[in-house]
Short mmCIF file of C-alpha atoms in Angstrom, two decimals:
data_model
loop_
_atom_site.label_atom_id
_atom_site.label_comp_id
_atom_site.label_asym_id
_atom_site.label_seq_id
_atom_site.Cartn_x
_atom_site.Cartn_y
_atom_site.Cartn_z
CA GLN A 1 235.65 74.73 158.53
CA SER A 2 232.84 75.58 156.11
CA ALA A 3 233.13 78.62 153.90
CA LEU A 4 231.31 81.76 154.97
CA THR A 5 228.07 82.35 153.07
CA GLN A 6 227.83 85.22 150.61
CA PRO A 7 225.24 85.91 147.88
CA ALA A 8 226.56 84.79 144.51
CA SER A 9 225.75 88.10 142.87
CA VAL A 10 224.43 91.59 143.50
CA SER A 11 223.85 94.47 141.15
CA GLY A 12 223.14 98.18 141.26
CA SER A 13 223.08 101.25 139.09
CA PRO A 14 225.70 104.00 139.19
CA GLY A 15 225.19 106.24 142.20
CA GLN A 16 223.19 103.67 144.13
CA SER A 17 224.26 101.77 147.25
CA ILE A 18 224.51 98.02 147.63
CA THR A 19 225.20 95.75 150.58
CA ILE A 20 226.86 92.34 150.52
CA SER A 21 226.31 90.01 153.45
CA CYS A 22 228.72 87.43 154.85
CA THR A 23 227.24 84.89 157.23
CA GLY A 24 229.33 82.67 159.44
CA THR A 25 228.92 80.92 162.76
CA THR A 26 229.74 81.40 166.42
CA SER A 27 233.10 79.78 165.64
CA ASP A 28 234.22 82.61 163.40
CA VAL A 29 232.28 85.80 162.54
CA GLY A 30 230.15 85.60 165.66
CA THR A 31 233.09 85.43 168.05
CA TYR A 32 235.82 87.52 166.45
CA ASN A 33 235.77 91.06 165.11
CA LEU A 34 238.51 89.99 162.71
CA VAL A 35 236.48 90.12 159.51
CA SER A 36 238.14 91.53 156.41
CA TRP A 37 236.86 92.22 152.91
CA TYR A 38 238.73 91.97 149.61
CA GLN A 39 238.01 93.35 146.17
CA GLN A 40 239.21 91.37 143.17
CA HIS A 41 239.05 92.57 139.59
CA PRO A 42 239.29 89.93 136.82
CA GLY A 43 242.80 88.58 136.42
CA ARG A 44 244.10 90.56 139.38
CA ALA A 45 245.12 89.72 142.93
CA PRO A 46 242.68 90.55 145.73
CA LYS A 47 242.97 93.91 147.49
CA LEU A 48 242.16 94.60 151.16
CA ILE A 49 239.33 97.13 151.50
CA ILE A 50 237.98 96.57 155.03
CA TYR A 51 239.64 95.09 158.12
CA GLU A 52 238.47 94.40 161.67
CA ALA A 53 234.91 94.42 160.34
CA SER A 54 234.59 98.15 159.88
CA LYS A 55 237.99 99.80 159.47
CA ARG A 56 239.16 101.15 156.14
CA PRO A 57 242.85 101.02 155.10
CA SER A 58 244.55 104.19 154.03
CA GLY A 59 243.82 104.91 150.39
CA VAL A 60 240.53 103.01 150.21
CA SER A 61 237.55 105.14 149.23
CA TYR A 62 235.15 106.31 151.97
CA ARG A 63 232.39 104.80 149.79
CA PHE A 64 233.33 101.40 151.20
CA SER A 65 232.11 100.64 154.71
CA GLY A 66 231.74 97.53 156.85
CA SER A 67 229.72 96.41 159.81
CA LYS A 68 228.99 93.29 161.83
CA SER A 69 226.09 91.99 163.86
CA ALA A 70 226.10 88.58 165.51
CA ASN A 71 227.17 85.99 162.93
CA THR A 72 226.82 88.27 159.90
CA ALA A 73 229.21 90.86 158.53
CA SER A 74 228.24 93.29 155.80
CA LEU A 75 230.02 95.39 153.19
CA THR A 76 228.25 98.47 151.85
CA ILE A 77 229.37 100.35 148.76
CA SER A 78 227.75 103.74 148.31
CA GLY A 79 227.73 105.92 145.21
CA LEU A 80 228.38 102.96 142.93
CA GLN A 81 230.89 103.54 140.16
CA ALA A 82 231.71 101.46 137.10
CA ASP A 83 235.11 100.53 138.53
CA ASP A 84 233.43 98.94 141.56
CA GLU A 85 232.38 96.05 139.32
CA ALA A 86 234.43 93.17 140.71
CA ASP A 87 234.27 90.12 142.94
CA TYR A 88 234.15 90.68 146.70
CA PHE A 89 235.25 88.20 149.33
CA CYS A 90 234.90 88.25 153.09
CA CYS A 91 237.30 86.48 155.41
CA SER A 92 237.14 85.73 159.13
CA PHE A 93 239.56 84.54 161.77
CA ALA A 94 238.23 81.19 162.99
CA GLY A 95 240.36 80.59 166.06
CA SER A 96 243.46 78.42 166.54
CA ARG A 97 245.33 80.46 163.92
CA THR A 98 242.98 79.46 161.11
CA TRP A 99 241.01 81.60 158.68
CA VAL A 100 238.01 81.02 156.43
CA PHE A 101 236.83 82.88 153.31
CA GLY A 102 233.39 83.44 151.91
CA GLY A 103 232.43 82.04 148.52
CA GLY A 104 232.57 85.47 146.92
CA THR A 105 230.02 87.86 145.45
CA LYS A 106 230.07 89.19 141.92
CA LEU A 107 229.03 92.84 141.79
CA THR A 108 227.57 94.08 138.52
CA VAL A 109 227.19 97.81 137.94
CA LEU A 110 224.27 98.18 135.56
CA GLN B 1 256.91 100.01 148.43
CA VAL B 2 255.84 96.78 150.07
CA GLN B 3 255.69 94.07 147.45
CA LEU B 4 255.43 90.30 147.18
CA VAL B 5 256.70 88.75 143.96
CA GLN B 6 255.94 85.12 143.20
CA SER B 7 257.59 82.58 140.95
CA GLY B 8 256.24 81.70 137.53
CA ALA B 9 253.60 79.28 136.33
CA GLU B 10 254.10 75.55 136.77
CA VAL B 11 252.74 72.46 135.02
CA LYS B 12 252.91 69.24 137.01
CA LYS B 13 251.75 65.66 136.60
CA PRO B 14 249.42 64.02 139.11
CA GLY B 15 251.34 62.71 142.10
CA ALA B 16 254.18 65.21 141.74
CA SER B 17 255.06 68.11 144.02
CA VAL B 18 255.22 71.83 143.31
CA ARG B 19 257.13 74.58 145.10
CA VAL B 20 256.10 78.20 144.74
CA SER B 21 258.22 81.07 146.04
CA CYS B 22 257.17 84.45 147.39
CA LYS B 23 259.86 87.12 147.67
CA ALA B 24 259.17 90.08 149.95
CA SER B 25 260.56 93.57 149.49
CA GLY B 26 259.97 96.98 151.06
CA TYR B 27 259.82 95.64 154.61
CA SER B 28 261.54 93.12 156.85
CA VAL B 29 260.12 89.68 156.05
CA THR B 30 260.60 88.61 159.68
CA THR B 31 258.09 91.20 160.92
CA TYR B 32 254.86 89.68 159.62
CA ASP B 33 253.39 86.29 158.84
CA ILE B 34 252.94 85.13 155.25
CA HIS B 35 249.70 83.39 154.30
CA TRP B 36 248.98 81.23 151.27
CA VAL B 37 245.58 81.30 149.55
CA ARG B 38 244.49 79.53 146.38
CA GLN B 39 241.76 80.09 143.82
CA ALA B 40 240.55 77.58 141.26
CA ALA B 41 239.30 79.01 137.98
CA GLY B 42 236.00 80.79 138.48
CA GLN B 43 235.91 79.82 142.14
CA GLY B 44 236.36 81.50 145.50
CA LEU B 45 239.40 81.99 147.69
CA GLU B 46 240.61 79.15 149.89
CA TRP B 47 242.94 79.79 152.84
CA MET B 48 245.72 77.20 152.99
CA GLY B 49 248.03 78.16 155.83
CA TRP B 50 250.47 80.62 157.39
CA MET B 51 254.14 80.87 158.21
CA ASN B 52 256.04 83.08 160.62
CA PRO B 53 259.31 83.77 158.78
CA ASP B 54 260.99 84.88 161.99
CA GLY B 55 260.61 81.71 164.04
CA GLY B 56 259.85 79.38 161.15
CA ASP B 57 256.65 78.06 162.73
CA SER B 58 253.63 77.45 160.55
CA GLY B 59 250.04 76.27 160.57
CA TYR B 60 247.99 74.62 157.86
CA ALA B 61 244.30 74.19 157.13
CA GLN B 62 243.18 70.69 158.06
CA LYS B 63 242.44 69.92 154.42
CA PHE B 64 246.13 70.22 153.53
CA GLN B 65 247.67 68.56 156.57
CA GLY B 66 250.28 66.05 155.51
CA ARG B 67 250.91 67.38 152.03
CA LEU B 68 251.64 71.09 152.56
CA ILE B 69 254.94 72.45 153.81
CA MET B 70 256.01 76.08 154.15
CA THR B 71 259.65 77.08 154.49
CA ARG B 72 261.65 80.27 154.30
CA ASP B 73 265.06 81.70 153.44
CA ILE B 74 265.51 84.84 155.47
CA SER B 75 268.71 85.77 153.64
CA THR B 76 266.70 86.30 150.45
CA SER B 77 263.43 87.39 152.13
CA THR B 78 261.68 84.48 150.44
CA VAL B 79 258.95 82.18 151.69
CA TYR B 80 258.18 78.89 149.95
CA MET B 81 255.02 76.81 149.71
CA GLU B 82 255.35 73.16 148.67
CA LEU B 83 252.30 71.04 147.93
CA SER B 84 252.80 67.33 147.32
CA SER B 85 250.73 64.42 145.94
CA LEU B 86 249.17 66.78 143.42
CA ARG B 87 245.83 65.93 141.85
CA SER B 88 243.78 67.67 139.17
CA GLU B 89 241.72 69.46 141.82
CA ASP B 90 244.88 71.32 142.90
CA THR B 91 244.89 73.22 139.61
CA ALA B 92 244.55 76.82 140.74
CA VAL B 93 246.20 80.20 141.12
CA TYR B 94 248.21 80.27 144.34
CA TYR B 95 248.69 83.57 146.14
CA CYS B 96 250.91 84.60 149.02
CA ALA B 97 249.83 87.53 151.19
CA ARG B 98 251.36 89.39 154.10
CA GLY B 99 249.36 89.11 157.32
CA ILE B 100 249.12 92.37 159.27
CA GLY B 101 247.04 93.73 162.12
CA VAL B 102 245.54 91.80 165.00
CA TYR B 103 246.64 88.15 164.86
CA ASN B 104 248.08 88.99 161.45
CA SER B 105 244.52 88.61 160.14
CA ASP B 106 244.52 91.26 157.43
CA PHE B 107 246.05 90.12 154.16
CA ASP B 108 247.88 93.02 152.56
CA PRO B 109 249.44 93.12 150.06
CA TRP B 110 249.09 90.01 147.90
CA GLY B 111 251.54 88.55 145.45
CA GLN B 112 250.61 88.52 141.78
CA GLY B 113 249.62 84.83 141.89
CA THR B 114 251.16 81.68 140.44
CA LEU B 115 249.15 79.38 138.20
CA VAL B 116 249.74 75.72 138.98
CA THR B 117 248.29 73.29 136.44
CA VAL B 118 248.08 69.60 137.28
CA SER B 119 247.59 67.49 134.19
CA SER B 120 248.70 64.14 132.85
#
């Protein structure tokens, strides 16, 4: 499979909102609601922040939200904080017990 | 708490094999799948495959078919990932992650990562 498409970078000022897109195909994002998002700080392991496209795990800030429309999933972070600066990756189930990640997006908090 | 602890860094020569372990604690390892994901320096995440520690069945991304094997030792709650015929492009941090939720699609938590360096 080909990797899901994410913008290489996004930026925003503290307090603002940003949205990161994740575009796949009808073989993955477009067919399954099984899209998850991960936050990764430098030198650290990824952390699950959104699952099943729009659900938030216990302990994850309400400022993180997810959605999906057709072949594109989106992650929105509201009320940007300095600690949100990290890399963000989307991941989708792609059928036949396979998964595919996005290329990742580097978020810079200005 | 639920935790995955991986083995330490490895340095291997091209053509060799590497085995990385992932020890689970805080839950029964037979309850959820374990996935393996790798990340080359400065690059994105790449899904490699999954294993069901209960039945021992596994599935691998097409790219790794033929040189990736996942095994487990239930008595020690440990899952292993072995990659053979190593080449320089396999230099990366390798992560294990527990798969939860629908189709075990949500990876949580992750191990701390194991750096594998392939160099002559």
